[in-house]
Tab-separated table of C-alpha atoms in Angstrom:
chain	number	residue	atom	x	y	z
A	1	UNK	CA	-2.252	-70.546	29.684
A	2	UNK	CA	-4.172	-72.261	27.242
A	3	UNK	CA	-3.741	-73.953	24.011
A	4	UNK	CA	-4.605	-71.143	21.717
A	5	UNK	CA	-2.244	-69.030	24.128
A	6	UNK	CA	0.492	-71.100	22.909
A	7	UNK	CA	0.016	-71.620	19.468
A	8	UNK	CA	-0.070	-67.960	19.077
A	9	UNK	CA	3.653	-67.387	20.933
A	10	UNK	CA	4.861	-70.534	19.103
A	11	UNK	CA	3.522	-69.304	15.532
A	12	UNK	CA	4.559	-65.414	16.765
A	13	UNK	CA	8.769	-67.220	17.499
A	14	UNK	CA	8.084	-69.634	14.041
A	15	UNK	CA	7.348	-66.340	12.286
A	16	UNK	CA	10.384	-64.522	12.624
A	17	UNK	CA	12.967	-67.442	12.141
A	18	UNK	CA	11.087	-68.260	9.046
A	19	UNK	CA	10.911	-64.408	8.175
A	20	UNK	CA	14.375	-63.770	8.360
A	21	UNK	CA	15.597	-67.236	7.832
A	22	UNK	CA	14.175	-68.398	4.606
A	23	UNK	CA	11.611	-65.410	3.201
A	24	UNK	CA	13.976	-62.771	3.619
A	25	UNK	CA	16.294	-64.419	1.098
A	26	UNK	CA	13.709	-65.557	-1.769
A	27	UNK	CA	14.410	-62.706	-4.202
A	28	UNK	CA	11.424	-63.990	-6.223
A	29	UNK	CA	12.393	-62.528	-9.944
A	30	UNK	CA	14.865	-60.898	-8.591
A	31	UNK	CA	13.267	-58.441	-6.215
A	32	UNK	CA	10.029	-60.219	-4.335
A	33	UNK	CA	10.054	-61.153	-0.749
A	34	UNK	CA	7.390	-61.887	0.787
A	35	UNK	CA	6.096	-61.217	4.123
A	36	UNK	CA	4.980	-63.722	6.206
A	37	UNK	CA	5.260	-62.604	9.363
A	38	UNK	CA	2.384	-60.259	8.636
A	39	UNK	CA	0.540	-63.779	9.759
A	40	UNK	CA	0.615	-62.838	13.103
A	41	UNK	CA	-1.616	-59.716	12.123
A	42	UNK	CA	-4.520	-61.976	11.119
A	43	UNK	CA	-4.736	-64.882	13.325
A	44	UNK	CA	-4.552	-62.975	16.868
A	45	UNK	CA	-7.887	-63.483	17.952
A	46	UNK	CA	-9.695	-60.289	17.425
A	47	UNK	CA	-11.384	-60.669	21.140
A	48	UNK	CA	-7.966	-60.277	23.054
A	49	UNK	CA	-6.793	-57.211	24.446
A	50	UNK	CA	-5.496	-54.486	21.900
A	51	UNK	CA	-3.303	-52.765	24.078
A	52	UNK	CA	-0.846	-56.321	24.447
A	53	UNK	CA	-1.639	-56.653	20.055
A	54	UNK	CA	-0.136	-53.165	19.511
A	55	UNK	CA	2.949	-54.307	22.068
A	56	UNK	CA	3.318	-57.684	20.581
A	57	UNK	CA	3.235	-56.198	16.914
A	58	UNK	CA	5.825	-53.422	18.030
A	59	UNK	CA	8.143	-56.096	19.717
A	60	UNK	CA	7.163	-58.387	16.342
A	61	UNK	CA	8.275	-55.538	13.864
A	62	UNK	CA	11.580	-54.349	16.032
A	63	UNK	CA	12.555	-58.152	15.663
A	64	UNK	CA	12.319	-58.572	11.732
A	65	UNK	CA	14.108	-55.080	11.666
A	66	UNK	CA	16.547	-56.214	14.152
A	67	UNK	CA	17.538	-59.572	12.495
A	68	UNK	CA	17.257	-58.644	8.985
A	69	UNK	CA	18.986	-55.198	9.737
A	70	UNK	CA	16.460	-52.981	8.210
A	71	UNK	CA	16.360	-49.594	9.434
A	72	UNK	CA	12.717	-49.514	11.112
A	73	UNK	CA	10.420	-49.867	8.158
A	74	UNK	CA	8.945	-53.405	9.757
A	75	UNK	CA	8.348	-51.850	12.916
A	76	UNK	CA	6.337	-48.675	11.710
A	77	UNK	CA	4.383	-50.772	9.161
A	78	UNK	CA	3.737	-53.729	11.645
A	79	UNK	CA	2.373	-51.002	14.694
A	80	UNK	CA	0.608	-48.693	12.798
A	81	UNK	CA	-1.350	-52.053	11.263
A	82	UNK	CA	-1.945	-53.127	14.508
A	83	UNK	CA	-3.168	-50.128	15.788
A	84	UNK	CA	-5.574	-49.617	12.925
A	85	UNK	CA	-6.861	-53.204	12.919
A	86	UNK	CA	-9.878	-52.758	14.700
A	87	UNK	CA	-10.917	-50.223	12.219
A	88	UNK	CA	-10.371	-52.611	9.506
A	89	UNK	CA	-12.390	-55.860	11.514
A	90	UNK	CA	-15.185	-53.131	11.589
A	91	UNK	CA	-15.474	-52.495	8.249
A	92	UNK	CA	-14.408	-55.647	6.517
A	93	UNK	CA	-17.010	-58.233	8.267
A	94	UNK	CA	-19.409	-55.132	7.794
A	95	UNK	CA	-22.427	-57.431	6.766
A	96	UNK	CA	-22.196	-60.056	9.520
A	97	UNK	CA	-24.293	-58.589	12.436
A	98	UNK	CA	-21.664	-59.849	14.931
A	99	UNK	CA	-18.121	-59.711	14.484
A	100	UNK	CA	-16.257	-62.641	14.453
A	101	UNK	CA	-13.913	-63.802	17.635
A	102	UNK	CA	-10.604	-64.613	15.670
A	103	UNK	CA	-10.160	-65.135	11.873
A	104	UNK	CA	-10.077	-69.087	12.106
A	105	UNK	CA	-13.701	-68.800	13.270
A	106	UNK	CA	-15.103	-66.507	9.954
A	107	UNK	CA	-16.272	-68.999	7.256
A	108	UNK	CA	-17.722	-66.984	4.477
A	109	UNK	CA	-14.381	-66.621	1.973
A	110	UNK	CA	-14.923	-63.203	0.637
A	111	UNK	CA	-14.759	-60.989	3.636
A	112	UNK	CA	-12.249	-63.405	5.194
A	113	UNK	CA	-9.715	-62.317	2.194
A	114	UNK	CA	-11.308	-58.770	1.974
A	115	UNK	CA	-10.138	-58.527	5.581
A	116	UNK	CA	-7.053	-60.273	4.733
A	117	UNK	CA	-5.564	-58.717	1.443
A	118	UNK	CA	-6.645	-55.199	3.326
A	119	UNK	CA	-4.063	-56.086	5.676
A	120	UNK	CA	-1.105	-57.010	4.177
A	121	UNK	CA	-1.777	-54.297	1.314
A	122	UNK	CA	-1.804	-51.751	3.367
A	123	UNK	CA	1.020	-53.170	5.757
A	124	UNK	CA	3.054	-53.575	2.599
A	125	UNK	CA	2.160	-49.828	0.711
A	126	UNK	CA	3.392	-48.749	4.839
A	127	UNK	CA	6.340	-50.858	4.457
A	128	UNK	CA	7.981	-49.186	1.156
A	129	UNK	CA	6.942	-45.803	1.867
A	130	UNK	CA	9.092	-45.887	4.643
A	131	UNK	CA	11.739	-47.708	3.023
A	132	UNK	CA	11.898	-45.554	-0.241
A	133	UNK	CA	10.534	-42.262	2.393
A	134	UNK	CA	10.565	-40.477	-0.577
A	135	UNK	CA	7.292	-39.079	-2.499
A	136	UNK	CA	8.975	-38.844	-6.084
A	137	UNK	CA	9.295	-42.616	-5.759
A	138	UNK	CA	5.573	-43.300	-5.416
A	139	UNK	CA	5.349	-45.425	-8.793
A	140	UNK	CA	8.490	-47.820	-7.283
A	141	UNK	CA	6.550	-48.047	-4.017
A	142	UNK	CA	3.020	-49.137	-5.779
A	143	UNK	CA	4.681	-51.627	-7.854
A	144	UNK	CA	7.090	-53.372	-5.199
A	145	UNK	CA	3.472	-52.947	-2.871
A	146	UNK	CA	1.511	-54.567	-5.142
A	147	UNK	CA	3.929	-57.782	-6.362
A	148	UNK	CA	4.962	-58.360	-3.066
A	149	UNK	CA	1.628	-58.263	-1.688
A	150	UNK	CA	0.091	-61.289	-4.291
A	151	UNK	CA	3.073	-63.176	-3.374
A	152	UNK	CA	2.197	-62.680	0.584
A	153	UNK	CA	-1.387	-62.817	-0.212
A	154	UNK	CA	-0.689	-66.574	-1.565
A	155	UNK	CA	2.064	-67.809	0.983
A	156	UNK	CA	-0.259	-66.325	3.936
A	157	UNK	CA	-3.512	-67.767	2.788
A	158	UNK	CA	-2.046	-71.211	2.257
A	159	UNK	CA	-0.581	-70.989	5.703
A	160	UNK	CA	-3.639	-70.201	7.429
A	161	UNK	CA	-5.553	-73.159	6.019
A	162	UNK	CA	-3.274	-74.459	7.840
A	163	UNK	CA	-4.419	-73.151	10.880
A	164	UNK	CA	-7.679	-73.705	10.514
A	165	UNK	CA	-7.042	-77.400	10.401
A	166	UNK	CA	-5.183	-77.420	13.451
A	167	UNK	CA	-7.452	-74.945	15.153
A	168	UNK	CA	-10.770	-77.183	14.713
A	169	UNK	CA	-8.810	-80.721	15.683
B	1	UNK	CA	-6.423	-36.363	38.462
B	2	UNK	CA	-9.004	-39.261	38.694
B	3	UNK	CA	-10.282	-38.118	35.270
B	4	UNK	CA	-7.015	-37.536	34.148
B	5	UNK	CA	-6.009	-41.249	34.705
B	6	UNK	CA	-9.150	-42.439	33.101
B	7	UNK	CA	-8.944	-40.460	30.388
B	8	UNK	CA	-5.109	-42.120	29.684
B	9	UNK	CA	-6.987	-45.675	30.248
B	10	UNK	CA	-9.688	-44.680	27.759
B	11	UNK	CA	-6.790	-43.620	25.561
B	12	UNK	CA	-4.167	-46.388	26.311
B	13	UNK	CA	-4.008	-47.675	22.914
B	14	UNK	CA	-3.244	-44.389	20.694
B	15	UNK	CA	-0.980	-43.595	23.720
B	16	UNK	CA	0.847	-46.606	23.471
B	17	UNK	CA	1.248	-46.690	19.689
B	18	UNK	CA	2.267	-42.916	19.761
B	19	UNK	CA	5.318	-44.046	21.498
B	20	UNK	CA	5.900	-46.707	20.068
B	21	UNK	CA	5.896	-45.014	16.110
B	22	UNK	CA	8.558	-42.193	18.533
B	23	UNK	CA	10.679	-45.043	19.063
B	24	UNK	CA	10.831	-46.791	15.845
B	25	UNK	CA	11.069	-43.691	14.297
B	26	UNK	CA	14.083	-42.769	16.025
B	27	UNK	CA	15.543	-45.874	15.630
B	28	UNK	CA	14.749	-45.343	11.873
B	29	UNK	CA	16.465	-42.093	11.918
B	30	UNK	CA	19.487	-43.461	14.030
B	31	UNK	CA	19.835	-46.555	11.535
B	32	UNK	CA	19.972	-44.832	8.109
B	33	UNK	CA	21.284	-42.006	6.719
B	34	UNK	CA	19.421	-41.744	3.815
B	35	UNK	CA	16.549	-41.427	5.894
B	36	UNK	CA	18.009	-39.456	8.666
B	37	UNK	CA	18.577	-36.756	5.976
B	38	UNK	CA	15.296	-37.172	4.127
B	39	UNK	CA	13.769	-36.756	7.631
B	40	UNK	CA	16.028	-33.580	8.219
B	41	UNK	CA	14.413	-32.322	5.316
B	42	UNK	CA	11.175	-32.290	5.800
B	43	UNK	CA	11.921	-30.912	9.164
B	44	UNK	CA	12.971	-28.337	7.213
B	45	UNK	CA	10.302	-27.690	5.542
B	46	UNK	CA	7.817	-27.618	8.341
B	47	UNK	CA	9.818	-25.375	10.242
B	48	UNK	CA	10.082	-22.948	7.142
B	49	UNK	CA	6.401	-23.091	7.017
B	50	UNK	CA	5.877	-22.173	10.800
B	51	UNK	CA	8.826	-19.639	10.650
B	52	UNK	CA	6.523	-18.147	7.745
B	53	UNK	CA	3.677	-18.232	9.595
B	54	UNK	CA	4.812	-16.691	12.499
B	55	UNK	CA	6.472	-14.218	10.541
B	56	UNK	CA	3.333	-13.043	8.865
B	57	UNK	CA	2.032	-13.062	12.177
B	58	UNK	CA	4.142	-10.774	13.722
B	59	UNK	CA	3.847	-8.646	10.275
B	60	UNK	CA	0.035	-8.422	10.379
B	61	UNK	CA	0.260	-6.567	14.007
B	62	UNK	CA	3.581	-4.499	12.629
B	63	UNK	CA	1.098	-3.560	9.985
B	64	UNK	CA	-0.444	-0.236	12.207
B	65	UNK	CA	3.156	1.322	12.668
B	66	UNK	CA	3.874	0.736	8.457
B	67	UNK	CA	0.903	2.573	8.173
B	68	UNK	CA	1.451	5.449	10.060
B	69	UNK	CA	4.469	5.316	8.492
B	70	UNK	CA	3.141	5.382	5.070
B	71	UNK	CA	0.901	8.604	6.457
B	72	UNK	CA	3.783	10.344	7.187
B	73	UNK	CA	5.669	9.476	3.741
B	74	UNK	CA	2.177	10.744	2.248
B	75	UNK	CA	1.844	13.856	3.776
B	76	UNK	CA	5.427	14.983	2.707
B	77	UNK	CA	4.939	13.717	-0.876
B	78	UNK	CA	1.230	15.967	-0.922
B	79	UNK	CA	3.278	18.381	0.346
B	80	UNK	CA	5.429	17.961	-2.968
B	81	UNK	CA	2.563	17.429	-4.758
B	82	UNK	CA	0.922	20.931	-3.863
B	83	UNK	CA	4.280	23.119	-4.381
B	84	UNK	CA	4.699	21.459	-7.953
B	85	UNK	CA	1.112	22.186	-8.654
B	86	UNK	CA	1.650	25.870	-7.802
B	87	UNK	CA	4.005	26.023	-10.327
B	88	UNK	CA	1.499	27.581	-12.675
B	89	UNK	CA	0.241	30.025	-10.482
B	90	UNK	CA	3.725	31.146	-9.886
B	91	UNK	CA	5.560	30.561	-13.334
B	92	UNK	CA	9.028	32.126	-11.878
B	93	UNK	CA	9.313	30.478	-9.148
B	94	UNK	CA	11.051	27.720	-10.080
B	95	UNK	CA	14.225	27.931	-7.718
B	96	UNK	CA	14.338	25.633	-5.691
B	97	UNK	CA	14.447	27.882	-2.038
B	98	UNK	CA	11.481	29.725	-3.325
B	99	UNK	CA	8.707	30.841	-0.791
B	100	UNK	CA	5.629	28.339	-0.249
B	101	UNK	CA	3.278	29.225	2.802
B	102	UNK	CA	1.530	26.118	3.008
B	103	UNK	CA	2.473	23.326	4.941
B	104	UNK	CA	0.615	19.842	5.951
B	105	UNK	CA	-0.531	18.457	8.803
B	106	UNK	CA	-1.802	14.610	9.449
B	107	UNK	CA	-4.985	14.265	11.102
B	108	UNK	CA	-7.027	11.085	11.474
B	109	UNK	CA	-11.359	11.374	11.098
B	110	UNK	CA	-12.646	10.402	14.520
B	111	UNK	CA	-16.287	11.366	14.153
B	112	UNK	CA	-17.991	12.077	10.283
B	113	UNK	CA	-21.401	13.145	10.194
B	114	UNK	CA	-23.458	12.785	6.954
B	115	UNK	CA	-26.630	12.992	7.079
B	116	UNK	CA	-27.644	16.486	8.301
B	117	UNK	CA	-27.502	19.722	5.686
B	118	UNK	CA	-25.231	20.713	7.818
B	119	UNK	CA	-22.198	18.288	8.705
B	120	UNK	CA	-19.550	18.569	10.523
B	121	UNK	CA	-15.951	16.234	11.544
B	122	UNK	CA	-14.285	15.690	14.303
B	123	UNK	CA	-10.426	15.073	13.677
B	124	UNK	CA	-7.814	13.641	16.779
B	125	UNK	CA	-5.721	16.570	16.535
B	126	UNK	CA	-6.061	19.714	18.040
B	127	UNK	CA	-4.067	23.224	19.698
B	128	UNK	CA	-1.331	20.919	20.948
B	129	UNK	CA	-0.285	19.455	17.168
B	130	UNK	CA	-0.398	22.851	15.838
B	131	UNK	CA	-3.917	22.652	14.607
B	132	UNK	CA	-5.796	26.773	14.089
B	133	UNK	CA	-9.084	27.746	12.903
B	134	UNK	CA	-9.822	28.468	9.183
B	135	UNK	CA	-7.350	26.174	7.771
B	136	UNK	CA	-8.111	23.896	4.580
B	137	UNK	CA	-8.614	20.014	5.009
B	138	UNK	CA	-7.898	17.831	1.940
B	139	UNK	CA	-7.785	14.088	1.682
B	140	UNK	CA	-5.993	12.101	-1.109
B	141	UNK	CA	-8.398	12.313	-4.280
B	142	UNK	CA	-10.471	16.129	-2.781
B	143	UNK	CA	-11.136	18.510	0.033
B	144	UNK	CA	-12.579	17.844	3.168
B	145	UNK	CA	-13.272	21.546	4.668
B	146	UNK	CA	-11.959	23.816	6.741
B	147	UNK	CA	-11.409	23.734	10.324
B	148	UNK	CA	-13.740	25.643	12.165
B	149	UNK	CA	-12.767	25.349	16.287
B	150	UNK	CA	-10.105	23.871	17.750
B	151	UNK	CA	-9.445	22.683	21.268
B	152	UNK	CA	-6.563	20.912	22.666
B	153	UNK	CA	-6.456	18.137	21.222
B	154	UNK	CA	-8.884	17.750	18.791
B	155	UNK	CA	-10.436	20.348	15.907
B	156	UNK	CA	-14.366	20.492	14.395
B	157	UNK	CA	-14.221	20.607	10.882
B	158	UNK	CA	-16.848	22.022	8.641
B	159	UNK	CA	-17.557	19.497	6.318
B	160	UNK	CA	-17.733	19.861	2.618
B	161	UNK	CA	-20.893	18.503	3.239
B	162	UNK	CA	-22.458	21.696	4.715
B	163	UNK	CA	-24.092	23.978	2.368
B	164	UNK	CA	-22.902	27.033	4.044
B	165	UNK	CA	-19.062	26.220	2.775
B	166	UNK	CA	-18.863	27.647	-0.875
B	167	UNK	CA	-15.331	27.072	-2.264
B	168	UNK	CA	-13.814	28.488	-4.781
B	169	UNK	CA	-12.755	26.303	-7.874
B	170	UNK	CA	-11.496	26.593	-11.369
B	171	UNK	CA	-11.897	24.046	-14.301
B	172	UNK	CA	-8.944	22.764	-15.183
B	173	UNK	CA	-9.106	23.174	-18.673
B	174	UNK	CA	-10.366	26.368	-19.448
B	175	UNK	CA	-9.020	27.968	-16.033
B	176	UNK	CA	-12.858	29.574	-15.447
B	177	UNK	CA	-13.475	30.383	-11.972
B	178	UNK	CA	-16.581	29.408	-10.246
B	179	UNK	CA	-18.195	28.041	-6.873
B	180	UNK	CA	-18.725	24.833	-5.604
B	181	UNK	CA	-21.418	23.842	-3.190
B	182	UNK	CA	-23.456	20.875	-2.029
B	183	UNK	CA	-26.536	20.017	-3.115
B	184	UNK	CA	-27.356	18.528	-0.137
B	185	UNK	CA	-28.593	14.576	-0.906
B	186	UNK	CA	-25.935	12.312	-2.364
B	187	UNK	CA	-22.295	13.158	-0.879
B	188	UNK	CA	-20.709	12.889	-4.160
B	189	UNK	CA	-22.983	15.314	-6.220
B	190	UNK	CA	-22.233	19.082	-6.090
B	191	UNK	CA	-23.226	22.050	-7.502
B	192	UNK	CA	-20.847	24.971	-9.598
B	193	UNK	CA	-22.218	28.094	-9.409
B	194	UNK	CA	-20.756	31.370	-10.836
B	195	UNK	CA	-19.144	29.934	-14.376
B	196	UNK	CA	-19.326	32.650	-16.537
B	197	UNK	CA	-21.072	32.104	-19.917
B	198	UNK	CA	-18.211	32.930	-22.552
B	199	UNK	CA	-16.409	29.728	-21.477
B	200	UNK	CA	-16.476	26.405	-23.180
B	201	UNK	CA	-17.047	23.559	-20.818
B	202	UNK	CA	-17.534	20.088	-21.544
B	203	UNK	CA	-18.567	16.865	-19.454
B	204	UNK	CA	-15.721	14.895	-17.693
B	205	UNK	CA	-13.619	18.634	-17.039
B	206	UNK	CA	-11.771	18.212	-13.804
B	207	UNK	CA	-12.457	20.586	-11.367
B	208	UNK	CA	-9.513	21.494	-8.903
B	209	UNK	CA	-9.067	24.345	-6.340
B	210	UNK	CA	-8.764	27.901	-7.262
B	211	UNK	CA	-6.321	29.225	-5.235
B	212	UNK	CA	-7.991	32.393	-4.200
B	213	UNK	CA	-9.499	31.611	-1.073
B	214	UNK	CA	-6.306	31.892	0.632
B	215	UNK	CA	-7.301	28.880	2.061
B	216	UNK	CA	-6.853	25.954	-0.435
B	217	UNK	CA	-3.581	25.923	-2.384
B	218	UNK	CA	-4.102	26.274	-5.572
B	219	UNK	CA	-4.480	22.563	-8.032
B	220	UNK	CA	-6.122	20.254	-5.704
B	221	UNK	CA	-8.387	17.836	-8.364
B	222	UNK	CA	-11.619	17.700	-6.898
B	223	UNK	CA	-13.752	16.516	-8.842
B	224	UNK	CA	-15.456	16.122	-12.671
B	225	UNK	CA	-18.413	17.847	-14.366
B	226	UNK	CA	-21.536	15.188	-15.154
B	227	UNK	CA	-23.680	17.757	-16.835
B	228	UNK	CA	-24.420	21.468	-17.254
B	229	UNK	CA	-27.149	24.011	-17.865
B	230	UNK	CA	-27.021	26.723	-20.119
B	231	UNK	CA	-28.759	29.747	-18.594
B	232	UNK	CA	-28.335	32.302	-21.471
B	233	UNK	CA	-30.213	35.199	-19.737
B	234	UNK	CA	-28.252	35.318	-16.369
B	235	UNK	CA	-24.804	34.705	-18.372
B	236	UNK	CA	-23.688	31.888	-15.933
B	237	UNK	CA	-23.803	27.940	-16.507
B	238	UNK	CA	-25.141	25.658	-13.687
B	239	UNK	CA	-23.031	22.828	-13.794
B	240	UNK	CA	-23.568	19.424	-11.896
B	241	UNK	CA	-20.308	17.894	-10.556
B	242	UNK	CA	-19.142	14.921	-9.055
B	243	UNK	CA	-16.465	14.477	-6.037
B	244	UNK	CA	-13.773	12.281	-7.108
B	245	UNK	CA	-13.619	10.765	-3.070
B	246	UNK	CA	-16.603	10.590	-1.027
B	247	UNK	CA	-16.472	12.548	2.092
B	248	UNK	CA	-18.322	10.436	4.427
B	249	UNK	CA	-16.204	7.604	3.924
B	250	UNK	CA	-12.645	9.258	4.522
B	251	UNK	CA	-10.451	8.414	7.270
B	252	UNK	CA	-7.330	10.085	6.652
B	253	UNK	CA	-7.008	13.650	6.326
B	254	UNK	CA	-4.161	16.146	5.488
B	255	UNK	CA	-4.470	19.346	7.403
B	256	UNK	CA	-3.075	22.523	5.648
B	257	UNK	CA	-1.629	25.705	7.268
B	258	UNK	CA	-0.996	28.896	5.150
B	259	UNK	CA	1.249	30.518	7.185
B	260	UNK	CA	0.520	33.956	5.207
B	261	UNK	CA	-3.267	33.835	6.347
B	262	UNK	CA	-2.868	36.087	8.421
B	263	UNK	CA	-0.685	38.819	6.347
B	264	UNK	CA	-2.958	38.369	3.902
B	265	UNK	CA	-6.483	39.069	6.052
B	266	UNK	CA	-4.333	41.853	7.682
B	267	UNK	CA	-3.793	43.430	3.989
B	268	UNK	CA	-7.919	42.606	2.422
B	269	UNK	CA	-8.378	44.899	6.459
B	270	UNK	CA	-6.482	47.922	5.383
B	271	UNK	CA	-7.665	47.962	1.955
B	272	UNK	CA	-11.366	48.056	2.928
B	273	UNK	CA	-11.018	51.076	5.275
């Protein structure tokens, strides 16, 4: 097992404590909390094997539900992500004629947060259409999607600066 | 099976999240009520739209007995349609028991030719349903022709279409008597022979059957007059008419027995010797 091996499982246990711990209980203006644990999405290098990512992000997604007793909105959102995140490394680093192996490796900023906010926007628009599961409710859903996600967008970028650091020492 | 298992390798991944969105949505539906109702709904709804598509399914192939059925509902209502008609042929007969020898038949139009001068049908019933020469064939909107040979089970029909057939009409308006014929080109243009010249006609005059034929009841609308000719020094018109159905594209006919056709030929007999 190597290093990178176990940074991912420590970040992956980190994740949820801190998820249900200390984001689920922001209430940023009342209403906002973000989602960090969506972290785990991004920095799973893209060259592993998908079929342990989709397991991984089920097991990741049944936990958050589990410990912040949420019906199964995490879990839905979180899989279906991970299932579709191939199709989003494809056409995010579109211009670089070789895909990068993990997200720490990328340097050039825009598609790194094209890839990025395409992630947790459309985890989060997956997230509270199951929650609200209710199509009258659309204009709730795009508003709670779209102020949660700059507040995830923020706390998730700063944290993976993070890893960069770590990642290159 | 070898290509079976590598086609689930190949496919691991959508497998694998298939079940996976299974479980969490049942664990979704087993966790909240809200949603275990909202998902009941829709449910709902998608089994209401296959019950309705199966149900216009099965109505799409129950569609050849309801027509049959509407046929049959047809051919009793001509039947009604023909006895009112004769009202003003018979003005006294207006009881309600009173005597009406014709009576309908349904037939359907297996063979139609069109093309010859002389044309004949072929129609799926025959000896067994009932079916005898020399009686009248109609269709909803005009006459057909008149049955010519019959065998078991189907009949030939001499087609209006034939320019031997000369039938006997009226106009409706000014109750002159005349004879209609083909012209032999178009299906839908005839020829009235036979109007007398004291009459006054007019373009767009129905046409419908004369009754004297003993075949055709009188009052069937056949057709409308286009234009006429005045022929001054023979004393008749020639009058151009048009069919109101065109005979080479019917499929449906109405077969009609005068059950006094043969009283009636047995009388014209004794009279002529």
């Amino acid at each position: 097992m190597n290093r990178n091996n176990i940074i991912l499982i420590i970040s992956f246990i980190l994740l949820v404590f801190f998820q249900t711990l200390v984001f689920n209980n922001l209430y940023l203006f009342g209403f906002i909390n973000p989602m960090v644990y969506v972290l785990f999405l991004v920095i799973y290098r893209f060259d592993y094997d998908q079929t342990f990512f989709i397991l991984s992000s089920f097991i990741l997604g049944f936990l958050i539900d589990f410990f912040s007793q949420s019906g199964g909105a995490h879990t839905i959102s979180t899989l279906t992500v991970g299932f579709i995140r191939p199709i989003i490394i494809k056409n995010t680093f579109v211009v670089s004629s070789e895909i990068p192996g993990s997200f720490q490796n990328e340097n050039r900023i825009l598609d790194k947060y094209l890839f990025l906010s395409s992630i947790i926007g459309l985890h989060h628009f997956l997230y509270f259409v199951f929650v609200y599961f209710n199509w009258r409710a659309i204009s709730l859903i795009i508003k709670n999607t779209l102020s949660t996600f700059v507040f995830s967008l923020i706390l998730i970028s700063l944290i993976s600066v993070f890893y960069n650091k770590s990642n290159d020492s | 099976m070898q290509r079976i298992f590598s086609a689930l390798i190949h496919y691991r991944n959508a497998i694998i999240y298939l079940i996976l969105l299974t479980i969490s949505l049942l664990y979704l539906n087993s966790n909240s009520n809200f949603h275990q109702s909202q998902i009941e709904k829709y449910g709902l709804y998608f089994s209401q739209r296959i019950y309705n598509l199966s149900y216009s399914i099965k109505k799409y192939f129950n569609l050849k007995k309801v027509n049959s059925d509407l046929f049959e509902e047809n051919r009793k209502l001509k039947e009604l349609e023909l006895r009112s008609r004769s009202v003003s042929l018979y003005p006294k007969d207006y009881y309600p028991l009173r005597r009406y020898p014709f009576e309908i038949k349904k037939g359907n139009v297996i063979k139609n030719s069109f093309l010859n001068q002389r044309n004949f049908i072929i129609v799926d019933k025959g000896k067994a349903d009932g079916i005898k020469p020399e009686m009248a064939v109609i269709s909803d909107r005009g006459i057909i022709g008149i049955v010519k040979a019959v065998s078991e089970n189907y009949s030939s029909i001499i087609s209006i279409l034939n320019q031997n057939l000369k039938i006997n009409i009226r106009l409706k308006k000014s109750n002159a008597v005349g004879t209609l014929s083909w012209k032999g080109i178009n299906p839908l243009e005839f020829q009235i022979e036979d109007v007398v010249r004291n009459t006054s006609i007019q373009i767009g005059d129905t046409i419908i059957t004369g009754g004297m034929s003993s075949y055709f009841p009188f009052g069937i609308p056949i057709g409308k007059i286009t234009d006429f000719e005045d022929n001054s020094k023979a004393g008749y018109y020639t009058i151009n008419a048009k069919l109101f159905e065109d005979p080479s594209l019917i499929y449906h006919v109405y077969i009609i027995e005068n059950k006094d056709l043969e009283e009636i030929n047995r009388l014209q007999e004794n009279t002529l010797k």
